Amino acid sequence: MLRSIKKVLIANRGEIALRLIRACREMGLATVAVYSDADRGALHVFHADEAYRLGPAAATASYLRGNLILEVAQKAGADAIHPGYGFLSENADFAEACAERGIKFIGPPASAMRVLGSKTRARQAADAAAMPRVPGSVTGLADVEEAMTVAAEIGYPVMLKAAAGGGGKGMRAVYRREELASAFSAASSEAERSFGSGEVYLEKLIERPRHIEIQLMADDYGACIYLGERECSVQRRHQKVIEEAPSALVSEDLRRRMGEAAVRLALSAGYVNAGTVEFLVEGTDRPGEESFYFLEMNTRLQVEHPVTEMVTGLDLVQMQLRVAMGEPLGLRQEDIRLRGHALECRIYAEDPENQFFPSPGLITRLVQPGGPGIREDCAIYAGWVVPLDYDPMLSKLVAFAETREAAIDRMQRALAEYVIGGIKTNIGMFRRILMDEDFRAARIDTGYLERFLASPPLDSPQEPVTDVPDDVVAIAVAWFTSLAEKDAVALTEVGAESRWAIAARREGLRG
Ligand code: MV4
């Protein structure tokens, strides 16, 4: 059944709101933006056809107000809402409220969101779909005694997880029987506090896993395809930092097995639209012996979707919109071909020299990279004040090339072009990661970044500057200083110097 969509309300902000507006415009759809007081001057407000104020800056007073957003949609005559990621995107009650008012929620049905939103129910769905999952319980643990029994069955080390959780909250690794009781009550009360449900379950602990996820797209007619994987092992405190597609560690055979399992799970949950199945993978150093385990399914468009777009040549947001209109996918699995390699760096307003503290504020100067194979998804401009009320991600810088090595070189070139003045950013950290031998050899797992940050590469080879005349160096330094005055000041600050600070200063002088 075809559904008419002519006007889309974008229930989000920042780079993803802009990304969604762009897809709508290319398809001839009108757009309605919503904004908080902090975002009056934001680019998504500027680029949409109409914009409505929601309230004060706090997300709970603005982008999380589902009922108000629905009122705006009705007033503006929008026939669909795209939630983007975060905010209301995985809120099944909101998806249901949209349906009740005859407004199309661009995402899966509320019923599928409910099944997959509970980790224990999702594990049951995985079993029903013959999808490999980490050994452990598939229902909440009634008490410590039950936890003891399950842990003894699967063997230590184990991991306690919140059924309503995600992102590492309410999670506890337990290495010995004696530690289980206190970890159980800690995990359970943290889960209760964070999610309003104290339900926890147990899994076998997988040590040094890789985090690899499969992108799915399903239509209303039972067609579902996988669009390859993304390698997301480079994380810090459960925040992804670099993503790539494809994963250097996934063979064609492993990709097919993971993709087919992900499709089975989605179909068994009645899934429609874009979704991502996350896996823990171990044994990628032993080709043919890799094991993958279902972790969770994300029922939204993800931050890192651009790397999949680059290697598939598809526009995932346009596909989402067409599926929401009731169109069939129009693609079979064999139509999906991966080509080349894409890397994404998440550039944040944060200070790597000060425990990655958020560094919001006024962007005084901005020189953005471009050229062959570079895509930048962002919503910043010189003069924009990065609000402290939301996630401080500034930009997703994406490099695409024929090979992983060429994509890394291209990313390095783009990072070297990038100047953001007025606020601290993690750009320098990416320059160092991309020089790292282990990263370049794809020797990465979920612990890679924390290990790397704990031991900065002070002895990395520096480019010789001896062939540059002194006056040229002086001009370059003056130019750099004028472009990034605040950063430059930080480079000359004295005080307790971390090894990172030293590495960062050398990086700054080199640049
Ligand atoms: C695990 C695990 C090891 N074993 N589960 C972290 C976030 C949450 N969504 C799942 N997480 C993990 N679950 C078992 N049984 C290790 C992690 C984990 C992790 C997973 C993906 C990406 C980065 C991570 C960093 C630390 C721990």
Coordinates of C-alpha atoms and ligand atoms in Angstrom, one line a residue:
M1 CA 0.0 0.0 0.0
L2 CA 1.5 3.3 -1.0
R3 CA 1.4 6.1 1.6
S4 CA 1.6 9.7 0.6
I5 CA 4.4 11.7 2.3
K6 CA 4.8 15.3 1.2
K7 CA 6.1 17.0 4.3
V8 CA 8.5 15.6 6.9
L9 CA 9.0 16.9 10.4
I10 CA 12.7 16.5 11.4
A11 CA 12.6 15.7 15.2
N12 CA 16.3 16.3 15.7
R13 CA 19.1 18.8 15.6
G14 CA 22.7 19.2 14.4
E15 CA 24.4 17.3 11.6
I16 CA 21.7 14.5 11.4
A17 CA 18.9 17.0 11.1
L18 CA 20.7 18.6 8.1
R19 CA 21.4 15.2 6.6
L20 CA 17.7 14.3 6.7
I21 CA 16.7 17.7 5.3
R22 CA 19.1 17.2 2.4
A23 CA 17.5 13.8 1.5
C24 CA 14.0 15.2 1.7
R25 CA 14.9 18.1 -0.6
E26 CA 16.5 15.8 -3.1
M27 CA 13.2 13.9 -3.2
G28 CA 11.0 17.0 -3.4
L29 CA 9.7 16.7 0.1
A30 CA 9.0 19.7 2.3
T31 CA 10.7 19.9 5.7
V32 CA 9.7 21.2 9.1
A33 CA 12.4 21.8 11.6
V34 CA 12.0 22.1 15.4
Y35 CA 14.5 23.8 17.6
S36 CA 15.4 24.7 21.2
D37 CA 16.4 28.2 22.4
A38 CA 20.0 27.1 22.1
D39 CA 19.5 26.2 18.4
R40 CA 17.7 29.4 17.2
G41 CA 20.7 30.1 14.9
A42 CA 21.4 26.4 14.0
L43 CA 21.9 25.4 10.4
H44 CA 19.0 22.9 10.5
V45 CA 16.7 25.8 11.3
F46 CA 18.2 27.8 8.4
H47 CA 17.9 25.0 5.8
A48 CA 14.4 23.7 6.6
D49 CA 11.3 25.1 4.8
E50 CA 9.7 26.0 8.1
A51 CA 10.9 25.9 11.8
Y52 CA 9.1 25.8 15.1
R53 CA 10.4 26.6 18.6
L54 CA 10.0 23.8 21.1
G55 CA 11.3 25.4 24.4
P56 CA 14.4 25.9 26.5
A57 CA 17.8 24.3 25.7
A58 CA 17.5 21.2 27.9
A59 CA 16.6 18.2 25.8
T60 CA 13.8 17.3 28.2
A61 CA 12.3 20.8 27.6
S62 CA 12.7 20.5 23.8
Y63 CA 13.8 17.6 21.6
L64 CA 12.4 15.0 24.0
R65 CA 8.9 16.5 24.1
G66 CA 7.1 13.9 22.0
N67 CA 3.6 15.3 22.5
L68 CA 4.6 18.9 21.7
I69 CA 6.5 17.6 18.6
L70 CA 3.3 15.8 17.5
E71 CA 1.3 19.0 17.9
V72 CA 3.8 20.9 15.8
A73 CA 3.6 18.1 13.1
Q74 CA -0.2 18.4 13.0
K75 CA -0.2 22.2 13.0
A76 CA 2.4 22.3 10.2
G77 CA 0.6 19.6 8.2
A78 CA 3.5 17.2 8.2
D79 CA 2.6 13.6 7.3
A80 CA 5.7 11.9 8.6
I81 CA 8.3 12.4 11.4
H82 CA 12.0 11.3 11.1
P83 CA 13.5 11.0 14.6
G84 CA 17.2 10.8 13.5
Y85 CA 19.3 9.1 16.2
G86 CA 19.2 9.7 20.0
F87 CA 16.3 11.7 21.5
L88 CA 13.0 10.0 20.5
S89 CA 14.4 7.6 17.9
E90 CA 14.1 4.4 20.0
N91 CA 11.1 5.4 22.0
A92 CA 8.3 2.8 21.1
D93 CA 5.7 4.9 22.9
F94 CA 6.5 7.9 20.7
A95 CA 6.3 5.7 17.5
E96 CA 3.0 4.4 18.7
A97 CA 1.7 7.9 19.4
C98 CA 2.7 8.9 15.9
A99 CA 0.7 6.0 14.4
E100 CA -2.4 6.9 16.5
R101 CA -2.4 10.4 15.1
G102 CA -2.0 9.1 11.5
I103 CA 1.6 10.5 11.2
K104 CA 4.1 8.1 9.7
F105 CA 7.1 7.4 12.1
I106 CA 10.0 6.9 9.8
G107 CA 11.4 3.8 11.5
P108 CA 10.3 0.3 12.5
P109 CA 6.9 -0.5 14.0
A110 CA 6.5 0.1 17.8
S111 CA 6.1 -3.6 18.3
A112 CA 9.5 -4.4 16.9
M113 CA 11.1 -1.6 18.9
R114 CA 9.7 -3.1 22.1
V115 CA 11.0 -6.6 21.4
L116 CA 14.5 -5.4 20.5
G117 CA 14.6 -2.7 23.1
S118 CA 14.7 -5.3 25.9
K119 CA 18.0 -7.1 25.8
T120 CA 16.5 -10.3 27.3
R121 CA 13.6 -10.4 24.8
A122 CA 16.0 -9.7 22.0
R123 CA 18.1 -12.7 23.1
Q124 CA 15.0 -14.8 23.0
A125 CA 14.3 -13.5 19.5
A126 CA 17.9 -14.4 18.6
D127 CA 17.3 -18.0 19.7
A128 CA 14.1 -18.1 17.7
A129 CA 16.0 -16.9 14.6
A130 CA 18.9 -19.4 15.1
M131 CA 21.2 -16.5 15.6
P132 CA 24.4 -17.2 17.6
R133 CA 24.5 -15.2 20.9
V134 CA 26.8 -15.1 23.9
P135 CA 26.0 -18.0 26.3
G136 CA 24.0 -16.9 29.4
S137 CA 20.5 -16.2 30.5
V138 CA 17.6 -15.1 28.3
T139 CA 15.3 -13.9 31.1
G140 CA 16.0 -11.5 34.0
L141 CA 17.7 -13.0 37.1
A142 CA 15.3 -13.4 40.0
D143 CA 18.0 -13.2 42.7
V144 CA 21.7 -13.7 43.5
E145 CA 21.1 -17.5 43.9
E146 CA 19.9 -17.7 40.3
A147 CA 22.9 -15.6 39.2
M148 CA 25.2 -18.1 41.0
T149 CA 23.6 -21.0 39.3
V150 CA 23.8 -19.5 35.8
A151 CA 27.4 -18.3 36.3
A152 CA 28.5 -21.8 37.5
E153 CA 26.9 -23.3 34.3
I154 CA 28.6 -20.9 31.8
G155 CA 31.8 -20.5 33.8
Y156 CA 33.7 -17.4 34.9
P157 CA 34.4 -14.7 33.9
V158 CA 30.9 -13.5 33.3
M159 CA 29.2 -10.2 32.6
L160 CA 26.1 -8.8 34.3
K161 CA 24.0 -6.6 32.1
A162 CA 20.9 -4.5 32.4
A163 CA 18.0 -5.8 30.3
A164 CA 16.9 -2.2 29.6
G165 CA 20.5 -1.0 29.1
G166 CA 22.9 -0.1 26.4
G167 CA 26.0 1.9 26.2
G168 CA 27.7 0.1 29.1
K169 CA 25.4 1.3 31.9
G170 CA 24.5 -1.2 34.6
M171 CA 27.2 -3.5 33.2
R172 CA 29.6 -5.4 35.5
A173 CA 32.4 -7.9 34.6
V174 CA 32.7 -10.6 37.3
Y175 CA 35.8 -12.7 37.4
R176 CA 35.2 -14.8 40.5
R177 CA 32.3 -16.4 42.3
E178 CA 33.1 -14.3 45.5
E179 CA 32.5 -11.1 43.5
L180 CA 29.1 -12.0 42.1
A181 CA 26.8 -11.0 45.0
S182 CA 28.0 -7.4 45.3
A183 CA 28.2 -7.0 41.5
F184 CA 24.7 -8.2 41.2
S185 CA 23.2 -5.7 43.6
A186 CA 25.4 -2.9 42.2
A187 CA 24.3 -3.6 38.6
S188 CA 20.7 -4.0 39.6
S189 CA 20.4 -0.8 41.5
E190 CA 22.4 1.1 38.7
A191 CA 19.9 -0.3 36.2
E192 CA 17.0 0.7 38.3
R193 CA 18.3 4.2 38.7
S194 CA 19.2 4.7 35.0
F195 CA 16.4 2.9 33.2
G196 CA 13.6 2.5 35.8
S197 CA 14.0 -1.3 35.6
G198 CA 16.4 -3.3 37.8
E199 CA 16.2 -6.4 35.5
V200 CA 19.7 -7.8 34.9
Y201 CA 20.9 -11.0 33.1
L202 CA 24.2 -12.8 32.7
E203 CA 26.5 -13.5 29.8
K204 CA 29.8 -15.2 29.4
L205 CA 32.5 -12.5 29.2
I206 CA 34.2 -12.2 25.8
E207 CA 37.7 -10.9 26.2
R208 CA 39.1 -8.4 23.8
P209 CA 36.2 -8.7 21.3
R210 CA 35.8 -6.7 18.1
H211 CA 32.6 -4.7 17.7
I212 CA 31.2 -5.3 14.2
E213 CA 27.7 -4.4 13.1
I214 CA 25.5 -5.2 10.1
Q215 CA 23.4 -2.6 8.4
L216 CA 19.9 -3.8 7.4
M217 CA 17.1 -2.4 5.4
A218 CA 13.6 -4.0 5.3
D219 CA 10.4 -3.1 3.6
D220 CA 6.7 -3.6 4.4
Y221 CA 6.5 -6.7 2.2
G222 CA 8.9 -9.0 4.0
A223 CA 12.0 -8.1 2.0
C224 CA 15.1 -7.5 4.0
I225 CA 18.7 -7.1 2.8
Y226 CA 22.0 -6.5 4.6
L227 CA 24.3 -3.7 3.4
G228 CA 27.6 -5.0 4.7
E229 CA 29.3 -4.4 8.0
R230 CA 30.9 -1.6 9.9
E231 CA 34.0 -2.0 12.1
C232 CA 33.4 0.0 15.3
S233 CA 36.0 -1.3 17.6
V234 CA 37.8 2.0 18.0
Q235 CA 35.8 3.3 21.0
R236 CA 36.4 5.2 24.2
R237 CA 34.1 4.7 27.2
H238 CA 31.4 3.2 24.9
Q239 CA 31.7 6.2 22.5
K240 CA 32.6 5.2 19.0
V241 CA 35.5 7.3 17.7
I242 CA 36.4 5.8 14.3
E243 CA 34.2 3.6 12.2
E244 CA 35.0 1.9 8.9
A245 CA 33.4 -0.1 6.1
P246 CA 34.1 -2.8 5.3
S247 CA 35.9 -4.3 8.3
A248 CA 39.5 -5.3 7.4
L249 CA 38.9 -8.4 9.5
V250 CA 35.7 -9.7 7.9
S251 CA 36.0 -12.3 5.1
E252 CA 33.3 -12.6 2.4
D253 CA 32.2 -15.8 4.1
L254 CA 31.9 -14.3 7.6
R255 CA 30.0 -11.3 6.1
R256 CA 27.5 -13.5 4.5
R257 CA 27.0 -15.6 7.7
M258 CA 26.6 -12.5 9.9
G259 CA 24.4 -10.8 7.3
E260 CA 22.1 -13.8 6.8
A261 CA 21.7 -14.2 10.6
A262 CA 20.9 -10.5 11.0
V263 CA 18.2 -10.7 8.3
R264 CA 16.7 -13.7 10.0
L265 CA 16.5 -11.9 13.3
A266 CA 14.9 -8.8 11.7
L267 CA 12.3 -10.8 9.9
S268 CA 11.4 -12.8 13.0
A269 CA 10.8 -9.5 14.9
G270 CA 8.6 -8.0 12.2
Y271 CA 11.3 -5.4 11.5
V272 CA 10.8 -2.7 8.8
N273 CA 13.1 0.2 7.7
A274 CA 16.8 0.8 8.6
G275 CA 18.3 -1.1 11.5
T276 CA 21.6 -2.4 12.8
V277 CA 22.6 -5.6 14.4
E278 CA 25.6 -5.4 16.7
F279 CA 28.0 -8.3 17.1
L280 CA 30.9 -9.2 19.3
V281 CA 33.4 -11.0 17.2
E282 CA 36.4 -13.0 18.4
G283 CA 39.1 -15.1 16.6
T284 CA 39.5 -12.8 13.6
D285 CA 43.2 -13.5 13.9
R286 CA 42.4 -17.1 13.0
P287 CA 40.8 -17.0 9.5
G288 CA 37.9 -19.5 9.2
E289 CA 37.6 -19.8 13.0
E290 CA 35.9 -16.5 13.8
S291 CA 33.0 -16.6 16.2
F292 CA 30.3 -14.0 16.2
Y293 CA 27.8 -13.3 18.8
F294 CA 24.6 -11.2 18.7
L295 CA 24.9 -8.3 21.1
E296 CA 21.9 -6.1 20.4
M297 CA 19.8 -4.5 17.7
N298 CA 19.6 -0.8 17.2
T299 CA 16.3 0.3 15.8
R300 CA 17.4 3.6 14.3
L301 CA 19.5 5.2 11.6
Q302 CA 23.0 5.3 13.2
V303 CA 25.5 8.1 13.4
E304 CA 28.0 6.1 11.3
H305 CA 25.7 5.3 8.4
P306 CA 27.8 7.4 5.9
V307 CA 30.6 4.8 5.7
T308 CA 28.0 2.2 4.5
E309 CA 26.6 4.8 2.0
M310 CA 30.1 5.3 0.6
V311 CA 30.9 1.6 0.0
T312 CA 27.4 0.6 -1.2
G313 CA 26.7 3.8 -3.3
L314 CA 23.2 3.9 -1.7
D315 CA 21.5 6.8 0.1
L316 CA 20.2 5.2 3.3
V317 CA 18.0 8.1 4.3
Q318 CA 16.3 8.2 0.8
M319 CA 15.8 4.4 1.2
Q320 CA 14.2 5.0 4.6
L321 CA 11.8 7.6 3.1
R322 CA 10.8 5.4 0.2
V323 CA 10.2 2.4 2.5
A324 CA 8.1 4.7 4.8
M325 CA 6.0 5.6 1.7
G326 CA 5.2 1.9 1.3
E327 CA 7.5 1.3 -1.7
P328 CA 9.2 -2.1 -2.0
L329 CA 13.0 -2.2 -1.6
G330 CA 13.5 -2.8 -5.2
L331 CA 16.9 -4.3 -4.6
R332 CA 17.8 -8.0 -4.0
Q333 CA 20.7 -9.1 -1.9
E334 CA 22.7 -10.0 -5.0
D335 CA 22.3 -6.3 -6.2
I336 CA 24.4 -5.2 -3.2
R337 CA 28.1 -4.8 -4.2
L338 CA 30.7 -3.3 -1.8
R339 CA 33.4 -1.2 -3.4
G340 CA 36.4 0.6 -1.9
H341 CA 36.9 1.6 1.8
A342 CA 35.5 4.3 3.9
L343 CA 36.6 5.7 7.3
E344 CA 34.8 8.1 9.6
C345 CA 36.3 10.2 12.3
R346 CA 33.9 11.7 14.8
I347 CA 35.3 15.1 15.6
Y348 CA 34.2 16.3 19.0
A349 CA 34.4 19.6 20.8
E350 CA 36.5 18.1 23.6
D351 CA 39.9 18.5 25.1
P352 CA 42.1 15.4 24.8
E353 CA 44.7 17.1 27.1
N354 CA 42.1 17.4 29.9
Q355 CA 40.4 14.0 30.1
F356 CA 38.3 14.7 27.0
F357 CA 36.2 17.2 28.9
P358 CA 33.6 18.8 26.6
S359 CA 34.8 22.1 25.1
P360 CA 31.7 23.9 23.8
G361 CA 31.7 27.6 22.9
L362 CA 32.1 30.0 20.0
I363 CA 33.7 28.8 16.8
T364 CA 35.9 31.7 15.8
R365 CA 37.5 30.4 12.7
L366 CA 36.7 27.5 10.4
V367 CA 38.6 26.0 7.5
Q368 CA 36.9 22.8 6.4
P369 CA 38.6 20.0 4.3
G370 CA 37.3 18.9 0.9
G371 CA 38.6 17.5 -2.3
P372 CA 38.5 14.0 -3.8
G373 CA 36.9 11.3 -1.7
I374 CA 36.1 13.5 1.3
R375 CA 32.6 13.9 2.7
E376 CA 31.9 15.9 5.8
D377 CA 28.5 15.7 7.6
C378 CA 28.3 18.6 10.1
A379 CA 26.2 21.6 11.0
I380 CA 28.8 24.1 12.2
Y381 CA 29.9 27.5 10.9
A382 CA 32.3 30.2 12.0
G383 CA 30.3 32.3 14.5
W384 CA 28.2 29.3 15.7
V385 CA 28.2 28.7 19.4
V386 CA 28.4 24.9 20.2
P387 CA 25.8 24.5 22.9
L388 CA 26.8 22.6 26.1
D389 CA 23.3 21.1 26.4
Y390 CA 23.8 18.3 23.9
D391 CA 26.4 15.8 22.6
P392 CA 29.4 17.8 21.6
M393 CA 30.0 16.1 18.2
L394 CA 31.0 18.7 15.7
S395 CA 31.5 16.8 12.6
K396 CA 31.7 13.4 10.9
L397 CA 34.7 13.5 8.6
V398 CA 34.5 10.6 6.1
A399 CA 37.3 9.6 3.7
F400 CA 36.6 7.2 0.8
A401 CA 39.2 5.5 -1.4
E402 CA 39.8 2.2 -3.3
T403 CA 41.8 0.6 -0.4
R404 CA 41.9 1.0 3.4
E405 CA 45.5 2.3 3.2
A406 CA 44.5 5.0 0.6
A407 CA 41.5 5.9 2.8
I408 CA 43.7 6.4 5.8
D409 CA 46.2 8.5 3.8
R410 CA 43.3 10.6 2.4
M411 CA 41.9 11.0 5.9
Q412 CA 45.3 12.2 7.2
R413 CA 45.4 14.7 4.3
A414 CA 41.9 16.0 5.2
L415 CA 42.7 16.3 8.9
A416 CA 45.7 18.3 8.1
E417 CA 43.5 20.7 6.1
Y418 CA 41.1 21.1 9.0
V419 CA 41.2 24.2 11.2
I420 CA 38.7 24.9 13.9
G421 CA 39.4 27.9 16.0
G422 CA 38.0 29.0 19.4
I423 CA 37.3 25.6 20.9
K424 CA 39.3 22.4 21.7
T425 CA 38.8 19.4 19.4
N426 CA 40.1 15.9 19.2
I427 CA 41.5 16.4 15.6
G428 CA 45.1 15.9 16.8
M429 CA 44.2 12.6 18.4
F430 CA 43.0 11.3 15.0
R431 CA 46.3 12.3 13.4
R432 CA 48.1 10.2 15.9
I433 CA 45.8 7.2 15.8
L434 CA 46.1 7.1 12.0
M435 CA 49.9 7.0 12.3
D436 CA 49.8 4.1 14.7
E437 CA 51.2 0.9 13.4
D438 CA 48.6 -1.3 15.1
F439 CA 45.8 0.8 13.7
R440 CA 47.3 0.8 10.2
A441 CA 47.6 -3.0 10.4
A442 CA 44.0 -3.2 11.7
R443 CA 45.1 -4.8 14.9
I444 CA 42.2 -3.4 16.8
D445 CA 39.7 -4.6 19.3
T446 CA 37.4 -2.8 21.8
G447 CA 40.3 -2.2 24.2
Y448 CA 42.6 -0.7 21.5
L449 CA 41.9 3.0 22.0
E450 CA 42.2 3.0 25.8
R451 CA 45.5 1.1 25.5
F452 CA 46.7 3.5 22.8
L453 CA 45.8 6.6 24.9
A454 CA 47.5 5.2 27.9
S455 CA 50.8 5.0 26.0
P456 CA 51.1 7.8 23.5
P457 CA 53.6 7.3 20.7
L458 CA 56.2 9.8 21.8
D459 CA 58.8 8.0 19.7
S460 CA 56.9 8.1 16.5
P461 CA 59.0 9.3 13.6
Q462 CA 58.7 13.0 12.9
E463 CA 58.9 14.5 9.5
P464 CA 62.2 16.4 9.0
V465 CA 61.8 20.1 8.7
T466 CA 65.5 20.8 7.9
D467 CA 64.9 21.4 4.3
V468 CA 62.5 24.3 5.0
P469 CA 64.1 27.7 5.3
D470 CA 63.8 29.4 8.7
D471 CA 61.7 32.4 7.4
V472 CA 59.2 30.0 5.8
V473 CA 58.9 28.2 9.1
A474 CA 58.3 31.5 10.9
I475 CA 55.5 32.4 8.4
A476 CA 53.9 29.0 8.7
V477 CA 53.9 29.3 12.5
A478 CA 52.5 32.8 12.5
W479 CA 49.7 31.6 10.1
F480 CA 48.9 28.6 12.2
T481 CA 48.8 30.8 15.3
S482 CA 46.5 33.3 13.8
L483 CA 44.1 30.6 12.5
A484 CA 43.9 28.7 15.8
E485 CA 44.9 31.2 18.4
K486 CA 43.3 29.5 21.3
D487 CA 44.8 26.1 20.4
A488 CA 48.1 27.7 20.0
V489 CA 47.9 29.3 23.4
A490 CA 47.1 25.9 24.9
L491 CA 50.3 24.6 23.2
T492 CA 52.5 27.0 25.1
E493 CA 50.8 26.6 28.5
V494 CA 53.0 25.4 31.2
G495 CA 52.0 23.2 34.2
A496 CA 51.6 19.5 34.8
E497 CA 52.3 18.1 31.3
S498 CA 50.9 14.8 30.4
R499 CA 52.7 12.8 27.8
W500 CA 49.7 13.6 25.6
A501 CA 50.3 17.3 26.0
I502 CA 53.9 16.8 24.8
A503 CA 52.8 14.7 21.9
A504 CA 50.1 17.3 21.0
R505 CA 52.5 20.2 21.1
R506 CA 54.9 18.4 18.8
E507 CA 52.0 17.7 16.5
G508 CA 51.0 21.4 16.6
L509 CA 54.5 22.5 15.7
R510 CA 54.8 19.9 13.0
G511 CA 51.5 21.1 11.5
Ligands
MV4_1 C1 30.2 -7.5 26.3 C2 31.6 -7.5 26.3 C3 32.2 -8.7 26.5 N1 31.5 -9.8 26.8 N2 29.5 -8.6 26.5 C4 29.7 -2.8 26.0 C5 28.5 -2.0 25.6 C6 27.3 -2.9 25.5 N3 26.4 -2.6 24.5 C7 28.0 -4.3 25.3 N4 29.4 -4.1 25.7 C8 30.2 -5.2 25.9 N5 29.5 -6.4 26.1 C9 30.2 -9.7 26.8 N6 29.5 -10.9 27.1 C10 32.3 -6.3 26.0 C11 31.6 -5.2 25.8 C12 32.3 -4.0 25.6 C13 32.3 -3.3 24.3 C14 31.4 -3.8 23.3 C15 31.4 -3.1 22.2 C16 32.2 -2.0 21.9 C17 33.0 -1.6 22.9 C18 33.1 -2.2 24.1 C19 33.9 -1.8 25.1 C20 34.0 -2.4 26.3 C21 33.2 -3.5 26.5

